[in-house]
Coordinates of C-alpha atoms in Angstrom, one line a residue:
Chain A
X941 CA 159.3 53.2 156.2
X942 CA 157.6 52.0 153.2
X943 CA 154.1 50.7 153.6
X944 CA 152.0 48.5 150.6
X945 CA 148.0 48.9 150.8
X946 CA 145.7 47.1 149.1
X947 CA 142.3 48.2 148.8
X948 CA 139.7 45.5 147.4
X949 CA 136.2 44.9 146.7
X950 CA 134.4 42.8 149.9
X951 CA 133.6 39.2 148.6
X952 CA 130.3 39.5 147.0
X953 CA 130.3 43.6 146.2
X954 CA 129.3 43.7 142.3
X955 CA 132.6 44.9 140.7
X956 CA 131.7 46.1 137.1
X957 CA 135.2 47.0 136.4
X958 CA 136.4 43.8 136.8
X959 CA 133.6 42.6 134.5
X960 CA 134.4 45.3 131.7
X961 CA 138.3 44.0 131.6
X962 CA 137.0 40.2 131.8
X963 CA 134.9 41.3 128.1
X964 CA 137.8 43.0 127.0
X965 CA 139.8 40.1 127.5
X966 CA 137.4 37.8 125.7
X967 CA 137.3 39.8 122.8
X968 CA 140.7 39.7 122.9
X969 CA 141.1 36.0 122.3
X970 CA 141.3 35.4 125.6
X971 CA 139.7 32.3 126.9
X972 CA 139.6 30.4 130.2
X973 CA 139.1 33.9 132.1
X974 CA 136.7 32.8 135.2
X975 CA 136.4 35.9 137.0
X976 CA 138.5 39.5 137.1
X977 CA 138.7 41.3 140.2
X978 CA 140.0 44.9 140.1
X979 CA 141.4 47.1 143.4
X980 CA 143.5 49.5 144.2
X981 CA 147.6 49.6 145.4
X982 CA 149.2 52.0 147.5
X983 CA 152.5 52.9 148.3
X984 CA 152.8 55.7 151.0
X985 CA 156.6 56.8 152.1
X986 CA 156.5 57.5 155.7
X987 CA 158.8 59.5 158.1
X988 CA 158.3 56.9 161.2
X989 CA 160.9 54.8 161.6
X990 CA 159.0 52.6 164.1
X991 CA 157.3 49.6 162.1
X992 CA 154.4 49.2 164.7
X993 CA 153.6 52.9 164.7
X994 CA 154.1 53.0 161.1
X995 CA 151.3 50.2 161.1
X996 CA 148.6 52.1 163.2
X997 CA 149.1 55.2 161.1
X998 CA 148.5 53.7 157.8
X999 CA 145.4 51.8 159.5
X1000 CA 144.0 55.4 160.4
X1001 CA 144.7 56.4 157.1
X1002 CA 143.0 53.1 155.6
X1003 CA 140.1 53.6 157.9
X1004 CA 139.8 57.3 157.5
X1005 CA 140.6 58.1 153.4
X1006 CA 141.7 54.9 151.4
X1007 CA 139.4 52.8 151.9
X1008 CA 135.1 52.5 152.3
X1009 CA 135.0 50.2 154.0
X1010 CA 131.1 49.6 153.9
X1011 CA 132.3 47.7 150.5
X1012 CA 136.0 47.8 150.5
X1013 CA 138.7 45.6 152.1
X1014 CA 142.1 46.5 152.6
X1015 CA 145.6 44.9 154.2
X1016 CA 148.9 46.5 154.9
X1017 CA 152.4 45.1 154.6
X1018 CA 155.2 47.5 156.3
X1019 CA 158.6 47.7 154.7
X1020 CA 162.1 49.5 155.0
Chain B
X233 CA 145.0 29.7 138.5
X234 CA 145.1 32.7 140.5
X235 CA 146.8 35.6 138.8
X236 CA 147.8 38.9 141.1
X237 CA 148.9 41.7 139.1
X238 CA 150.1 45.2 140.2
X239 CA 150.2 47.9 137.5
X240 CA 152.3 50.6 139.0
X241 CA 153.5 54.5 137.2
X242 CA 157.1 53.9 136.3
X243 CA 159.5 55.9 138.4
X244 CA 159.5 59.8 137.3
X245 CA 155.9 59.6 135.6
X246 CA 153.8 62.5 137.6
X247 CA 151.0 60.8 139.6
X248 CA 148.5 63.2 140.2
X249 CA 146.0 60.7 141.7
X250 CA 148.9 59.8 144.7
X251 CA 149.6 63.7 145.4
X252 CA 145.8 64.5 145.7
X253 CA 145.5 61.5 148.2
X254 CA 149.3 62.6 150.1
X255 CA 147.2 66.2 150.0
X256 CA 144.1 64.6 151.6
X257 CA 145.9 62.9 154.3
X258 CA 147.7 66.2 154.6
X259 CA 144.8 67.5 155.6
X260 CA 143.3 64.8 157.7
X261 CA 146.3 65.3 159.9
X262 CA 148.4 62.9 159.1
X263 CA 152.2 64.4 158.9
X264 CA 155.4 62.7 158.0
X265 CA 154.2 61.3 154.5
X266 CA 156.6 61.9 152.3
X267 CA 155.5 60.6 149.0
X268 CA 152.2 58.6 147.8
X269 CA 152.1 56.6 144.5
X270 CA 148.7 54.6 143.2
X271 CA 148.5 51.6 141.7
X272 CA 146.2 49.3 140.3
X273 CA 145.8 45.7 141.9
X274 CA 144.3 43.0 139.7
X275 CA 143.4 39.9 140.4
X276 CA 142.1 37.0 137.6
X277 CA 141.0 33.3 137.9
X278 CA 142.1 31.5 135.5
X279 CA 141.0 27.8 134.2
X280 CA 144.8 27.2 133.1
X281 CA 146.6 24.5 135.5
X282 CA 150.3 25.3 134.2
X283 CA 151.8 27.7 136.2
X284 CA 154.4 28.6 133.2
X285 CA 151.6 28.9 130.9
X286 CA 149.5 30.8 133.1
X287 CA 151.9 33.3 133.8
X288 CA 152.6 33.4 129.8
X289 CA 149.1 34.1 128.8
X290 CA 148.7 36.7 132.1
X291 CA 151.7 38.7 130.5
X292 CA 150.6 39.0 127.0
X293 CA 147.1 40.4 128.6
X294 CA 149.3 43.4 130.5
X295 CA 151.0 44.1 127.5
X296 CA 147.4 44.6 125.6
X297 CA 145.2 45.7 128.2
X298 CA 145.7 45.9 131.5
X299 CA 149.1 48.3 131.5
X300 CA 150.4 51.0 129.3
X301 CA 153.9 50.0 129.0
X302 CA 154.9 53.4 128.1
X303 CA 154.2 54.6 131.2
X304 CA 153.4 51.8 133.4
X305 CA 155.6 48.7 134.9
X306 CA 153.8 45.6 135.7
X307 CA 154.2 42.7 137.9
X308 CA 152.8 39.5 137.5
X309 CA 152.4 36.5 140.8
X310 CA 151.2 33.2 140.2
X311 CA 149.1 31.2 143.0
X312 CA 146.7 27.9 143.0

């Protein structure tokens, strides 16, 4: 199975990456840019072919390595 | 506009930042992960209403900032 994690900022964390590509977008000639938001994206291949177990592995791994999530948010989608 | 964009290696570029984290978990205990690949995950609000345009002026701002098209594929979704 293939699962799809993304880890992003919580609502409200101060996200200065985000903010650097928003300037470097506006000196780019890029206008109309209200806010950028920057995570991360994971793609783990996984041995288990069960898609529940599949599920509560990566949320160990989510919990445990790929995420803080003091700051961080992060959702799973479980594929073939 | 809401833009999402994930900026993913192409296929054959090493990813040294996905085996250190397969390593981790690895180490953490977790067994049957084949293969880990990292992206980046970016989301931008955007003051443009047209969906076509949007989308336009989200993929010229891949192609000069937000990917290295060399080595990096992006893909580019569209929401209110």
């Amino acid at each position: 199975m293939k699962a799809m994690i993304h880890v992003t900022l919580k609502p409200g964390v101060l996200d200065p990456q985000g903010k650097a590509v928003q300037h470097a977008l506006g000196s780019l000639g890029f206008n109309g840019v209200d806010e950028v938001r920057q995570g991360k994206y994971i793609e783990i291949d996984l041995d288990e072919s069960d898609a529940t177990k599949a599920e509560a592995q990566v949320e160990d791994m989510c919990k445990q390595l790929l995420s803080n999530t003091v700051i961080e948010d992060y959702s799973i989608e479980i594929a073939d």
